[in-house]
Coordinates of N, CA and C in Angstrom, one line a residue:
M1 N -178.0 152.4 92.1 CA -177.9 152.5 90.7 C -176.4 152.6 90.3
I2 N -175.6 153.4 91.0 CA -174.2 153.5 90.7 C -173.4 152.3 91.1
R3 N -173.8 151.7 92.2 CA -173.0 150.6 92.8 C -172.9 149.4 91.8
P4 N -174.0 149.0 91.1 CA -173.9 147.9 90.2 C -172.9 148.2 89.0
M5 N -172.9 149.4 88.6 CA -172.0 149.8 87.5 C -170.5 149.8 88.0
Y6 N -170.3 150.3 89.2 CA -169.0 150.3 89.9 C -168.5 148.8 90.0
D7 N -169.4 147.9 90.5 CA -169.0 146.5 90.7 C -168.7 145.9 89.3
E8 N -169.5 146.2 88.3 CA -169.2 145.7 87.0 C -167.9 146.1 86.4
L9 N -167.6 147.4 86.5 CA -166.3 147.9 85.9 C -165.1 147.4 86.7
S10 N -165.3 147.3 88.1 CA -164.1 146.9 88.9 C -163.8 145.5 88.6
A11 N -164.7 144.7 88.2 CA -164.4 143.3 87.9 C -164.1 143.0 86.4
H12 N -164.1 144.0 85.6 CA -163.9 143.9 84.1 C -162.5 143.4 83.9
D13 N -162.3 142.4 83.1 CA -161.0 141.7 82.8 C -160.0 142.7 82.3
V14 N -160.4 143.7 81.5 CA -159.4 144.7 81.0 C -158.8 145.4 82.1
F15 N -159.5 145.8 83.1 CA -159.0 146.6 84.2 C -158.2 145.8 85.2
V16 N -158.7 144.6 85.4 CA -158.0 143.6 86.3 C -156.6 143.4 85.7
D17 N -156.6 143.1 84.4 CA -155.3 142.8 83.8 C -154.3 144.0 83.8
R18 N -154.9 145.2 83.8 CA -154.0 146.4 83.8 C -153.7 146.9 85.3
R19 N -154.2 146.1 86.2 CA -153.9 146.4 87.6 C -154.6 147.7 88.1
V20 N -155.8 147.9 87.7 CA -156.5 149.1 88.1 C -157.3 148.7 89.4
L21 N -157.1 149.5 90.4 CA -157.7 149.3 91.7 C -158.8 150.3 91.9
F22 N -160.0 149.7 92.3 CA -161.2 150.5 92.5 C -161.4 150.7 94.0
L23 N -161.7 151.9 94.4 CA -162.0 152.1 95.8 C -163.3 153.0 95.9
A24 N -164.1 152.8 96.9 CA -165.3 153.7 97.1 C -165.2 154.4 98.4
V25 N -165.5 155.7 98.5 CA -165.5 156.4 99.7 C -166.9 157.1 99.8
N26 N -167.5 156.9 100.9 CA -168.8 157.6 101.2 C -168.5 159.0 101.8
V27 N -168.7 160.0 101.0 CA -168.3 161.4 101.4 C -169.1 161.9 102.6
S28 N -170.3 161.3 102.9 CA -171.0 161.6 104.1 C -170.3 161.2 105.3
D29 N -169.5 160.1 105.2 CA -168.7 159.6 106.3 C -167.4 160.2 106.4
H30 N -166.9 160.8 105.2 CA -165.6 161.3 105.1 C -165.6 162.7 104.4
P31 N -166.2 163.7 105.0 CA -166.3 165.0 104.3 C -165.0 165.6 104.1
D32 N -164.0 165.3 104.9 CA -162.7 165.9 104.7 C -162.1 165.4 103.4
A33 N -162.3 164.2 103.0 CA -161.8 163.7 101.7 C -162.5 164.4 100.6
A34 N -163.8 164.6 100.7 CA -164.6 165.3 99.7 C -164.0 166.7 99.5
A35 N -163.7 167.4 100.6 CA -163.2 168.8 100.6 C -161.8 168.8 100.0
Y36 N -161.0 167.8 100.4 CA -159.6 167.8 99.9 C -159.5 167.6 98.4
Y37 N -160.4 166.7 97.8 CA -160.4 166.4 96.4 C -161.5 167.3 95.6
D38 N -162.0 168.3 96.3 CA -162.9 169.2 95.6 C -164.1 168.5 95.0
V39 N -164.7 167.6 95.8 CA -165.9 166.8 95.3 C -167.1 167.6 95.8
D40 N -167.9 168.1 94.8 CA -169.1 168.8 95.2 C -170.3 168.3 94.4
G41 N -170.2 167.3 93.6 CA -171.3 166.6 92.9 C -171.2 165.1 93.1
W42 N -172.3 164.5 93.1 CA -172.4 163.0 93.3 C -173.1 162.3 92.2
P43 N -172.6 161.2 91.8 CA -171.3 160.6 92.1 C -170.1 161.3 91.4
T44 N -169.0 161.2 92.1 CA -167.8 161.7 91.5 C -166.8 160.6 91.4
F45 N -166.2 160.3 90.3 CA -165.2 159.3 90.1 C -163.8 159.9 89.8
L46 N -162.9 159.7 90.6 CA -161.5 160.2 90.5 C -160.6 159.1 90.0
L47 N -159.7 159.4 89.1 CA -158.7 158.5 88.6 C -157.3 159.0 89.1
F48 N -156.6 158.2 89.8 CA -155.3 158.5 90.3 C -154.2 157.7 89.6
R49 N -153.1 158.4 89.4 CA -151.9 157.6 88.9 C -150.8 158.1 89.7
N50 N -150.1 157.2 90.4 CA -149.0 157.5 91.3 C -149.4 158.5 92.3
G51 N -150.6 158.4 92.8 CA -151.1 159.2 93.9 C -151.6 160.6 93.5
I52 N -151.7 160.9 92.2 CA -152.1 162.2 91.7 C -153.4 162.0 90.9
V53 N -154.4 162.9 91.1 CA -155.6 162.9 90.4 C -155.3 163.3 88.9
V54 N -155.6 162.4 88.0 CA -155.3 162.7 86.6 C -156.5 162.9 85.7
D55 N -157.7 162.5 86.3 CA -158.9 162.7 85.6 C -160.1 162.5 86.5
R56 N -161.3 162.9 86.1 CA -162.5 162.8 86.9 C -163.7 162.8 86.1
V57 N -164.7 162.1 86.6 CA -166.1 162.1 85.9 C -167.0 162.4 87.0
V58 N -167.9 163.4 86.8 CA -168.9 163.8 87.8 C -170.3 163.5 87.2
G59 N -171.1 162.9 88.0 CA -172.5 162.6 87.6 C -172.7 161.2 87.1
G60 N -173.9 160.7 87.2 CA -174.2 159.3 86.8 C -174.6 159.2 85.3
S61 N -175.0 160.2 84.7 CA -175.5 160.2 83.3 C -174.4 159.8 82.4
A62 N -174.6 158.7 81.7 CA -173.6 158.1 80.7 C -172.2 157.8 81.4
A63 N -172.3 157.6 82.7 CA -171.0 157.4 83.5 C -170.3 156.2 83.0
R64 N -171.0 155.1 82.7 CA -170.3 153.9 82.3 C -169.3 154.1 81.2
E65 N -169.8 154.7 80.1 CA -169.0 154.9 78.9 C -167.8 155.9 79.2
K66 N -168.1 157.0 80.0 CA -167.1 158.0 80.4 C -166.0 157.3 81.2
L67 N -166.5 156.5 82.2 CA -165.5 155.9 83.1 C -164.6 154.9 82.3
Y68 N -165.3 154.1 81.5 CA -164.5 153.1 80.7 C -163.5 153.8 79.8
G69 N -163.9 154.9 79.2 CA -162.9 155.6 78.4 C -161.8 156.3 79.2
M70 N -162.2 156.9 80.3 CA -161.2 157.5 81.2 C -160.2 156.5 81.7
I71 N -160.6 155.4 82.2 CA -159.7 154.4 82.7 C -158.9 153.8 81.6
S72 N -159.5 153.5 80.5 CA -158.7 152.9 79.3 C -157.6 153.8 78.9
K73 N -157.9 155.1 78.8 CA -157.0 156.1 78.3 C -155.8 156.2 79.3
H74 N -156.0 156.1 80.6 CA -154.9 156.3 81.5 C -154.2 155.1 82.0
S75 N -154.8 153.9 81.6 CA -154.2 152.7 82.2 C -153.5 151.8 81.1
S76 N -153.4 152.4 79.9 CA -152.7 151.6 78.8 C -151.2 151.8 78.9

């Protein structure tokens, strides 16, 4: 359910043009990353700018709109 939305957003022209890079990490395979970034709910989407977390969205409910807004806000 989350993967199709992730794929859709990562291919969106607006984000490609703004050089937004999407990465996915399975926290079951990398619990150290989940602990480091204080991820305790799934799905969690983190937005980094210059290596620093600048925003996050937790949960799948209305995630598409929240993610689009978050990325648009920080990538302009």
